[in-house]
Short mmCIF file of C-alpha atoms in Angstrom, two decimals:
data_model
loop_
_atom_site.label_atom_id
_atom_site.label_comp_id
_atom_site.label_asym_id
_atom_site.label_seq_id
_atom_site.Cartn_x
_atom_site.Cartn_y
_atom_site.Cartn_z
CA MET A 24 14.07 29.25 17.55
CA SER A 25 17.53 27.37 17.53
CA ASP A 26 16.21 24.16 17.56
CA LYS A 27 16.75 23.39 13.24
CA ILE A 28 14.12 20.61 13.27
CA LEU A 29 11.41 22.47 14.90
CA GLN A 30 11.78 25.37 12.84
CA MET A 31 11.44 23.26 9.84
CA PHE A 32 8.30 21.62 11.18
CA PHE A 33 6.56 25.05 11.65
CA ASP A 34 7.22 25.98 8.26
CA ILE A 35 3.83 27.62 6.76
CA GLY A 36 4.25 25.77 3.51
CA ARG A 37 4.39 22.11 5.29
CA TRP A 38 0.89 23.18 7.43
CA LYS A 39 -1.00 24.25 4.42
CA LYS A 40 0.11 21.12 2.45
CA ALA A 41 -0.80 18.65 5.51
CA ILE A 42 -4.10 20.40 6.00
CA GLU A 43 -5.26 20.09 2.34
CA LYS A 44 -4.31 16.36 2.66
CA GLY A 45 -6.46 16.21 5.86
CA VAL A 46 -9.17 17.74 3.83
CA LEU A 47 -9.14 14.95 1.62
CA LYS A 48 -9.06 12.54 4.65
CA ASP A 49 -12.21 13.74 5.89
CA ILE A 50 -10.70 15.27 9.26
CA ARG A 51 -13.22 17.77 10.29
CA LYS A 52 -12.98 21.07 9.09
CA ASP A 53 -13.37 22.94 12.49
CA GLN A 54 -9.95 21.44 13.84
CA LEU A 55 -8.59 21.69 10.32
CA ILE A 56 -9.22 25.21 10.76
CA ARG A 57 -7.51 25.70 14.03
CA LEU A 58 -4.46 24.70 12.69
CA THR A 59 -4.66 27.77 9.84
CA ASP A 60 -4.45 30.23 13.06
CA GLU A 61 -0.96 31.03 13.85
CA HIS A 62 -1.60 31.75 17.53
CA THR A 63 -2.77 27.94 17.43
CA ARG A 64 0.79 26.78 15.95
CA MET A 65 2.65 28.94 18.14
CA ALA A 66 1.26 27.56 21.51
CA MET A 67 1.87 23.96 19.91
CA ALA A 68 5.62 25.14 19.67
CA ASP A 69 5.52 26.76 22.72
CA ALA A 70 4.24 23.24 24.30
CA MET A 71 6.90 21.55 22.64
CA ILE A 72 9.83 23.43 23.73
CA GLN A 73 8.61 23.60 27.23
CA GLY A 74 8.26 19.23 27.38
CA LYS A 75 4.74 19.92 27.94
CA TYR A 76 3.25 18.55 23.99
CA GLU A 77 1.99 15.30 23.88
CA ILE A 78 0.88 12.95 21.40
CA ALA A 79 -2.65 11.42 22.71
CA PRO A 80 -2.90 7.44 22.93
CA PRO A 81 -4.17 6.03 19.68
CA HIS A 82 -7.34 3.77 18.94
CA THR A 83 -7.00 0.38 17.64
CA ALA A 84 -8.98 -0.67 14.63
CA GLN A 85 -8.86 -4.13 13.17
CA ILE A 86 -8.45 -4.20 9.51
CA PRO A 87 -9.30 -7.43 7.30
CA LYS A 88 -6.46 -9.22 5.97
CA GLU A 89 -6.74 -11.70 2.87
CA ASN A 90 -6.29 -14.62 4.88
CA GLY A 91 -9.28 -13.78 6.76
CA GLU A 92 -6.88 -12.51 9.96
CA PHE A 93 -7.12 -9.18 11.11
CA ARG A 94 -4.34 -6.76 11.42
CA THR A 95 -4.46 -4.03 14.21
CA VAL A 96 -3.55 -0.59 13.18
CA TYR A 97 -3.25 2.46 15.59
CA ILE A 98 -5.28 5.37 14.79
CA ASN A 99 -4.35 8.79 15.66
CA GLU A 100 -6.65 11.73 16.79
CA PRO A 101 -7.39 14.07 13.92
CA VAL A 102 -4.87 16.57 14.81
CA ASP A 103 -2.24 14.09 15.84
CA ARG A 104 -2.52 12.83 12.70
CA VAL A 105 -1.50 16.10 10.81
CA VAL A 106 1.36 16.50 13.20
CA LEU A 107 2.55 12.90 13.04
CA GLY A 108 1.90 13.06 8.96
CA ILE A 109 4.28 16.53 8.77
CA ALA A 110 6.77 14.72 10.98
CA ASN A 111 7.19 11.88 8.74
CA ASP A 112 7.72 13.88 5.64
CA LEU A 113 10.17 16.10 7.32
CA LEU A 114 12.40 13.07 8.36
CA PHE A 115 12.47 11.74 4.98
CA GLU A 116 13.56 15.04 3.83
CA LEU A 117 16.37 15.52 6.90
CA MET A 118 17.73 11.80 6.18
CA PRO A 119 17.35 10.48 2.79
CA GLU A 120 20.82 8.75 3.16
CA MET A 121 18.95 6.74 5.96
CA VAL A 122 16.58 4.89 3.15
CA HIS A 123 18.55 2.46 0.76
CA PRO A 124 18.04 2.90 -2.90
CA SER A 125 16.48 -0.87 -2.93
CA CYS A 126 13.84 0.20 -0.48
CA LYS A 127 10.94 1.52 -2.52
CA SER A 128 7.88 1.84 -0.01
CA TYR A 129 6.21 5.40 1.50
CA GLN A 130 8.16 7.27 -0.78
CA SER A 131 6.84 10.07 -3.25
CA GLY A 132 7.00 9.60 -6.87
CA ILE A 133 7.35 5.69 -6.26
CA GLY A 134 4.40 3.58 -6.43
CA CYS A 135 4.03 -0.56 -6.48
CA GLY A 136 3.36 -0.27 -10.23
CA SER A 137 6.72 0.61 -10.80
CA VAL A 138 8.41 -1.49 -8.54
CA VAL A 139 6.48 -4.63 -9.76
CA THR A 140 7.41 -3.56 -13.55
CA GLU A 141 11.13 -3.15 -12.82
CA ALA A 142 11.29 -6.50 -10.74
CA SER A 143 9.29 -8.38 -13.55
CA ARG A 144 12.05 -6.61 -16.12
CA ARG A 145 14.88 -7.82 -13.90
CA ILE A 146 13.36 -11.47 -13.65
CA ALA A 147 13.01 -11.44 -17.62
CA GLU A 148 16.71 -10.77 -17.59
CA THR A 149 17.68 -13.59 -15.49
CA ARG A 150 18.75 -16.78 -17.70
CA GLY A 151 18.35 -20.24 -17.05
CA GLY A 152 15.53 -21.93 -15.45
CA GLY A 153 14.85 -23.69 -12.10
CA ILE A 154 14.90 -21.70 -8.91
CA LEU A 155 14.99 -17.99 -9.90
CA GLY A 156 15.21 -16.12 -6.07
CA TRP A 157 12.56 -15.93 -3.38
CA LYS A 158 10.28 -13.64 -2.45
CA SER A 159 9.47 -13.17 1.52
CA ASP A 160 7.49 -11.25 4.38
CA LEU A 161 8.63 -10.16 7.75
CA SER A 162 6.81 -11.67 10.68
CA LYS A 163 4.75 -8.69 12.38
CA TYR A 164 7.12 -6.38 11.19
CA PHE A 165 5.40 -3.07 12.46
CA ASP A 166 4.62 -5.06 16.00
CA SER A 167 8.03 -6.51 16.63
CA VAL A 168 10.85 -3.99 16.32
CA PRO A 169 12.41 -3.41 19.96
CA ILE A 170 12.66 0.02 21.37
CA ARG A 171 16.02 0.56 21.11
CA TYR A 172 16.18 0.45 17.43
CA ILE A 173 13.12 3.05 17.25
CA ASP A 174 15.42 5.33 19.53
CA GLU A 175 18.61 4.71 17.45
CA ALA A 176 16.70 5.85 14.26
CA PHE A 177 15.83 9.13 15.93
CA ASP A 178 19.55 9.76 17.66
CA LYS A 179 20.84 9.33 14.07
CA VAL A 180 18.44 12.64 13.15
CA GLU A 181 19.70 14.33 15.90
CA ALA A 182 23.34 13.69 15.76
CA ARG A 183 23.24 15.11 12.09
CA HIS A 184 20.47 17.88 12.88
CA GLY A 185 20.84 18.78 16.29
CA ARG A 186 18.68 17.89 19.38
CA SER A 187 15.10 18.85 18.87
CA SER A 188 11.82 19.31 20.43
CA LEU A 189 9.72 17.57 17.69
CA ILE A 190 12.09 14.51 18.11
CA ASP A 191 11.42 14.32 22.09
CA VAL A 192 7.73 14.42 21.34
CA LEU A 193 8.21 11.57 18.99
CA ARG A 194 10.27 9.72 21.13
CA LYS A 195 7.77 10.08 24.05
CA TYR A 196 4.90 8.89 21.88
CA TYR A 197 6.87 5.94 21.18
CA HIS A 198 7.81 5.00 24.60
CA ASN A 199 4.46 5.44 25.39
CA ASP A 200 2.42 1.57 25.67
CA LEU A 201 -1.19 3.00 26.04
CA TYR A 202 -4.17 2.85 23.55
CA PHE A 203 -7.66 2.63 23.62
CA ASP A 204 -9.61 -0.43 22.26
CA GLU A 205 -12.45 -0.91 20.31
CA ASP A 206 -14.43 -0.87 23.10
CA ASN A 207 -13.18 2.78 24.43
CA ARG A 208 -11.11 1.28 27.15
CA LEU A 209 -7.67 2.46 27.87
CA GLN A 210 -5.24 -0.36 27.75
CA ALA A 211 -0.89 -0.77 27.82
CA LYS A 212 0.81 -2.65 25.34
CA TYR A 213 4.24 -2.48 23.40
CA GLN A 214 3.00 -0.75 20.42
CA SER A 215 6.57 -0.89 18.29
CA LEU A 216 6.07 0.88 14.70
CA LYS A 217 2.40 1.59 15.92
CA GLN A 218 1.09 0.66 12.39
CA GLY A 219 -1.45 3.30 11.50
CA CYS A 220 0.89 6.00 12.44
CA PRO A 221 2.30 8.19 9.72
CA VAL A 222 5.79 8.24 11.53
CA ALA A 223 5.80 4.29 11.25
CA SER A 224 6.35 4.64 7.36
CA TRP A 225 9.73 6.11 7.64
CA LEU A 226 10.38 3.66 10.25
CA ALA A 227 9.60 0.96 8.66
CA ASP A 228 11.98 1.99 5.97
CA VAL A 229 15.27 3.23 7.58
CA LEU A 230 15.56 0.35 10.67
CA LEU A 231 16.62 -2.52 7.94
CA HIS A 232 19.00 0.07 6.01
CA ASP A 233 21.93 -2.02 7.00
CA LEU A 234 20.42 -5.03 5.69
CA ASP A 235 19.31 -3.76 3.01
CA GLY A 236 22.97 -2.94 2.13
CA GLU A 237 24.15 -5.95 2.68
CA LEU A 238 21.66 -7.89 0.34
CA SER A 239 21.98 -5.22 -2.47
CA GLY A 240 25.69 -6.01 -2.31
CA MET A 241 25.05 -9.67 -3.50
CA THR A 242 25.50 -11.40 -7.03
CA GLY A 243 21.34 -10.48 -7.94
CA TYR A 244 18.65 -8.12 -7.91
CA TYR A 245 17.16 -7.08 -4.34
CA ILE A 246 14.26 -4.71 -3.37
CA ARG A 247 12.41 -4.09 -0.63
CA TYR A 248 9.02 -2.66 0.10
CA SER A 249 8.12 -2.29 3.94
CA ASP A 250 7.79 -5.84 4.73
CA ASP A 251 7.70 -7.25 1.45
CA MET A 252 11.44 -8.51 0.27
CA LEU A 253 12.42 -9.96 -3.09
CA PHE A 254 15.61 -11.24 -4.34
CA ILE A 255 16.32 -13.00 -7.75
CA GLY A 256 19.77 -13.72 -8.74
CA LYS A 257 22.57 -16.43 -8.03
CA ASP A 258 23.01 -15.72 -4.44
CA TYR A 259 19.66 -16.33 -3.61
CA GLY A 260 20.89 -19.07 -0.70
CA LYS A 261 23.25 -17.27 0.60
CA ALA A 262 20.95 -14.08 0.85
CA MET A 263 18.00 -15.83 2.66
CA GLN A 264 20.63 -17.22 5.12
CA VAL A 265 21.88 -13.44 5.77
CA LEU A 266 18.18 -12.20 6.06
CA GLU A 267 17.23 -14.64 8.35
CA GLN A 268 20.52 -14.10 10.88
CA ARG A 269 20.32 -10.53 10.57
CA LEU A 270 16.90 -10.43 11.42
CA GLY A 271 17.30 -12.86 14.35
CA GLU A 272 19.94 -10.66 15.78
CA LYS A 273 17.22 -7.69 15.81
CA SER A 274 14.89 -9.88 17.64
CA MET A 275 12.61 -10.35 14.46
CA LYS A 276 11.97 -13.05 12.07
CA LEU A 277 10.43 -14.21 8.52
CA ASN A 278 6.75 -15.28 8.28
CA PRO A 279 7.44 -18.52 6.97
CA LYS A 280 4.11 -19.14 5.42
CA LYS A 281 5.10 -16.21 3.34
CA VAL A 282 8.50 -17.24 2.22
CA GLU A 283 8.62 -18.87 -1.32
CA TYR A 284 11.21 -20.16 -3.92
CA LEU A 285 10.41 -18.30 -7.39
CA MET A 286 10.37 -20.96 -10.32
CA SER A 287 10.88 -19.75 -14.09
CA ASP A 288 7.46 -21.60 -15.07
CA ARG A 289 5.05 -20.41 -12.27
CA TRP A 290 3.26 -16.99 -11.40
CA PHE A 291 4.06 -15.24 -8.00
CA LYS A 292 2.50 -12.73 -6.49
CA PHE A 293 4.07 -9.49 -5.16
CA LEU A 294 2.75 -6.22 -4.23
CA GLY A 295 -1.11 -7.18 -5.57
CA PHE A 296 0.29 -8.14 -8.93
CA SER A 297 1.14 -11.68 -10.32
CA ILE A 298 4.60 -12.06 -12.12
CA LYS A 299 5.67 -14.14 -14.47
CA GLY A 300 9.05 -13.28 -16.37
CA ASP A 301 7.88 -10.44 -18.33
CA MET A 302 4.40 -10.91 -18.12
CA ILE A 303 2.48 -8.87 -15.47
CA SER A 304 -1.37 -9.92 -14.20
CA PRO A 305 -3.34 -8.92 -11.14
CA SER A 306 -3.04 -10.83 -8.19
CA ALA A 307 -5.50 -13.62 -6.91
CA SER A 308 -6.87 -11.31 -4.35
CA ARG A 309 -7.27 -8.58 -6.69
CA ILE A 310 -8.88 -10.83 -9.22
CA LYS A 311 -11.59 -11.62 -6.33
CA THR A 312 -12.10 -8.54 -5.36
CA PHE A 313 -12.51 -7.32 -9.17
CA GLN A 314 -15.29 -10.04 -9.25
CA LYS A 315 -16.82 -9.28 -6.34
CA GLU A 316 -17.25 -5.48 -6.96
CA ILE A 317 -18.36 -5.87 -10.71
CA GLU A 318 -20.84 -8.77 -9.43
CA ARG A 319 -22.10 -6.07 -6.82
CA ARG A 320 -22.71 -3.58 -9.33
CA THR A 321 -24.96 -5.69 -11.59
CA ILE A 322 -25.79 -9.47 -11.00
CA ARG A 323 -25.92 -9.49 -7.33
CA ASN A 324 -27.84 -6.07 -7.43
CA PRO A 325 -31.72 -6.77 -7.95
CA ARG A 326 -32.82 -3.59 -8.39
CA THR A 327 -30.68 -2.22 -11.06
CA THR A 328 -31.06 -1.69 -14.49
CA PRO A 329 -29.07 -2.04 -17.65
CA ALA A 330 -28.46 1.71 -17.59
CA LYS A 331 -27.55 1.83 -13.97
CA ALA A 332 -25.38 -0.94 -13.97
CA VAL A 333 -23.11 0.55 -17.00
CA ASN A 334 -23.07 3.68 -14.52
CA ALA A 335 -21.74 1.69 -11.90
CA VAL A 336 -19.44 -0.23 -13.30
CA ASN A 337 -17.81 2.55 -15.15
CA ARG A 338 -17.56 4.27 -11.72
CA TYR A 339 -15.72 1.60 -10.51
CA LEU A 340 -13.58 0.49 -13.34
CA TYR A 341 -12.76 4.24 -14.42
CA LYS A 342 -13.95 7.17 -12.64
CA GLY A 343 -13.19 6.03 -9.10
CA ASN A 344 -12.48 8.99 -6.94
CA GLY A 345 -11.88 11.48 -9.58
CA GLU A 346 -7.80 10.85 -8.72
CA PHE A 347 -7.53 7.07 -8.64
CA SER A 348 -9.56 3.99 -10.06
CA TRP A 349 -9.16 0.67 -10.61
CA ALA A 350 -8.04 1.29 -13.87
CA THR A 351 -5.66 3.62 -13.28
CA GLN A 352 -3.70 1.49 -10.77
CA VAL A 353 -3.92 -1.79 -12.82
CA LEU A 354 -3.95 -1.16 -16.33
CA PRO A 355 -0.90 0.47 -16.96
CA VAL A 356 1.37 -2.32 -15.07
CA CYS A 357 -0.70 -5.75 -16.28
CA ASN A 358 0.44 -6.58 -19.54
CA VAL A 359 -1.14 -10.03 -20.60
CA ARG A 360 -3.58 -9.20 -22.84
CA ARG A 361 -5.37 -12.61 -22.43
CA ASP A 362 -6.21 -11.73 -18.92
CA LEU A 363 -7.30 -8.48 -19.40
CA ASP A 364 -9.84 -9.90 -22.30
CA GLU A 365 -10.77 -12.43 -19.82
CA LEU A 366 -11.14 -9.58 -17.43
CA ASN A 367 -13.56 -7.80 -19.84
CA LYS A 368 -15.20 -10.47 -20.96
CA PHE A 369 -16.42 -11.19 -17.42
CA VAL A 370 -17.74 -7.55 -17.26
CA MET A 371 -19.59 -7.60 -20.32
CA ASP A 372 -21.61 -10.85 -19.36
CA CYS A 373 -22.52 -9.49 -16.12
CA LEU A 374 -23.94 -6.32 -17.96
CA ARG A 375 -25.72 -8.70 -20.13
CA ALA A 376 -27.03 -10.73 -17.60
CA VAL A 377 -28.61 -7.76 -15.90
CA SER A 378 -30.23 -6.92 -19.57
CA THR A 379 -31.83 -10.31 -20.10
CA GLY A 380 -32.47 -11.35 -16.11
CA LYS A 381 -30.05 -14.77 -16.63
CA ARG A 382 -27.81 -14.49 -13.98
CA LYS A 383 -25.55 -17.41 -14.07
CA VAL A 384 -22.39 -16.04 -15.64
CA GLY A 385 -19.86 -18.06 -13.88
CA GLY A 386 -16.89 -16.74 -12.23
CA LEU A 387 -13.21 -15.81 -12.21
CA GLY A 388 -10.30 -17.85 -11.26
CA TYR A 389 -6.46 -18.07 -10.84
CA VAL A 390 -4.21 -20.28 -11.74
CA SER A 391 -0.15 -20.00 -10.77
CA THR A 392 0.98 -22.57 -13.93
CA GLY A 393 -0.91 -20.86 -16.93
CA GLN A 394 1.40 -20.58 -19.70
CA ASP A 395 0.37 -17.44 -20.94
CA GLY A 396 -1.63 -16.06 -18.23
CA CYS A 397 -2.92 -16.48 -14.87
CA ILE A 398 -6.85 -15.82 -15.07
CA VAL A 399 -9.10 -18.51 -15.67
CA ARG A 400 -13.12 -17.90 -16.40
CA GLY A 401 -15.53 -21.02 -14.64
CA LYS A 402 -18.27 -21.76 -17.18
CA GLY A 403 -21.49 -20.09 -16.77
CA ARG A 404 -24.82 -21.93 -17.82
CA ASN A 405 -26.29 -18.59 -19.05
CA VAL A 406 -23.41 -16.95 -20.70
CA LYS A 407 -23.64 -18.49 -24.49
CA ALA A 408 -27.65 -17.60 -24.19
CA ASN A 409 -27.04 -14.19 -23.04
CA ARG A 410 -24.62 -13.58 -25.62
CA GLY A 411 -27.17 -14.56 -28.71
CA LYS A 412 -29.71 -12.18 -27.28
CA THR A 413 -27.86 -9.02 -26.75
CA PRO A 414 -25.39 -6.99 -28.81
CA GLY A 415 -21.99 -7.23 -28.99
CA ILE A 416 -21.57 -3.70 -28.09
CA ILE A 417 -22.86 -2.49 -25.02
CA PRO A 418 -24.01 0.93 -24.95
CA GLY A 419 -22.00 3.31 -22.87
CA TYR A 420 -19.50 1.12 -21.94
CA LEU A 421 -15.68 1.17 -22.92
CA THR A 422 -13.71 -1.97 -22.64
CA ILE A 423 -10.69 -2.72 -20.63
CA GLY A 424 -8.47 -2.73 -23.88
CA CYS A 425 -9.98 0.28 -24.82
CA MET A 426 -8.88 2.17 -21.81
CA ARG A 427 -5.72 0.44 -21.48
CA GLY A 428 -4.86 2.01 -24.81
CA ALA A 429 -6.13 5.14 -23.69
CA LEU A 430 -4.06 4.95 -20.48
CA LEU A 431 -0.42 4.19 -22.47
CA THR A 432 -1.25 7.17 -25.11
CA SER A 433 -1.61 9.51 -22.35
CA ARG A 434 -3.82 10.51 -18.91
CA ALA A 435 -5.20 13.48 -20.90
CA VAL A 436 -6.53 10.72 -23.47
CA TYR A 437 -8.01 8.76 -20.86
CA ASN A 438 -9.55 11.65 -18.74
CA THR A 439 -11.14 12.58 -22.17
CA LEU A 440 -12.75 9.33 -22.73
CA VAL A 441 -13.60 9.29 -19.01
CA ALA A 442 -15.67 12.29 -19.38
CA SER A 443 -17.70 10.98 -22.06
CA LEU A 444 -18.69 8.35 -19.72
#
């Protein structure tokens, strides 16, 4: 096999890793077992070499967005998800120079939390008041990139590593407009990056490399996470002009509703968090979700008991799926003690309400103008009475502040506390 890329693609180590991921993503075991068979993979390789292998048309799904609208994503068949996942990882490995250092999305070892922490640090270092810079969101980025730019990205891979049957498979898939709608009817429409397809991650990162480089070269701090962009510094006006111009040249544009000029005295949302100088707290949508999840396990569950409610809250906050939980995603990043205390008080008030049966405990809100925090608490009629009727310490529940301290000490300390719950 003289096809270097295809040889790397069929390396057994990649398939073992991909199949392990497939188990975690609930792909049917019988389909994964087929892929462990060498003969299956050899037949797949032969089909690719002969130009007969095709990725099946995806199925669409509607994913709700924060604003109440829905985002269309394209879901591949299980085996195709494995194939495309391996291809995506390989593309990142083959062409690291195509991802600009200022682009942080979809890369191993880089999470939203670390990006937000660095952005906050840079903002805190910015001197002066008034406008600090801007944040923006590309309008339908995954749906609006013309096919010629996708082809150019694949061209660069082959120019570096030689022609490949795997790249042919990917090209053919991206030139295929067929898909199945939610009613399982075969339809045709240009799908651009095909959001939901694993390879869309690589494409989203590399297609704006030149723009990333140009904005990074200006006086200021620039960062991009997929279709979210942030620029802090005195060149913010020039940067916005260049951004709009370069996007227009590629038949793309910004979402005008998502362009926000950042003020030194206001909180702003970025990647699920709220930032104001060196302070980081949960975003408004994350606060809303937190309230709903806690209420669902406590005051909005008429059949629960105090012990069951504590266990349910612990599972959501601290245990999660065994690898990730609310706490592991939020607490290492958020540093506003006042806001974390408000969240903890809300949790404890909900747990107390389960014990007393008096369930009017108020809710949580968000204010962008808060001086030392962005979370506010609505008054609940039963809060004061419930606190007076129940112990200050709730058996079996460890506070958010306690668990944050454990996480900041070490993950091992945190895991030990979680195991005790």
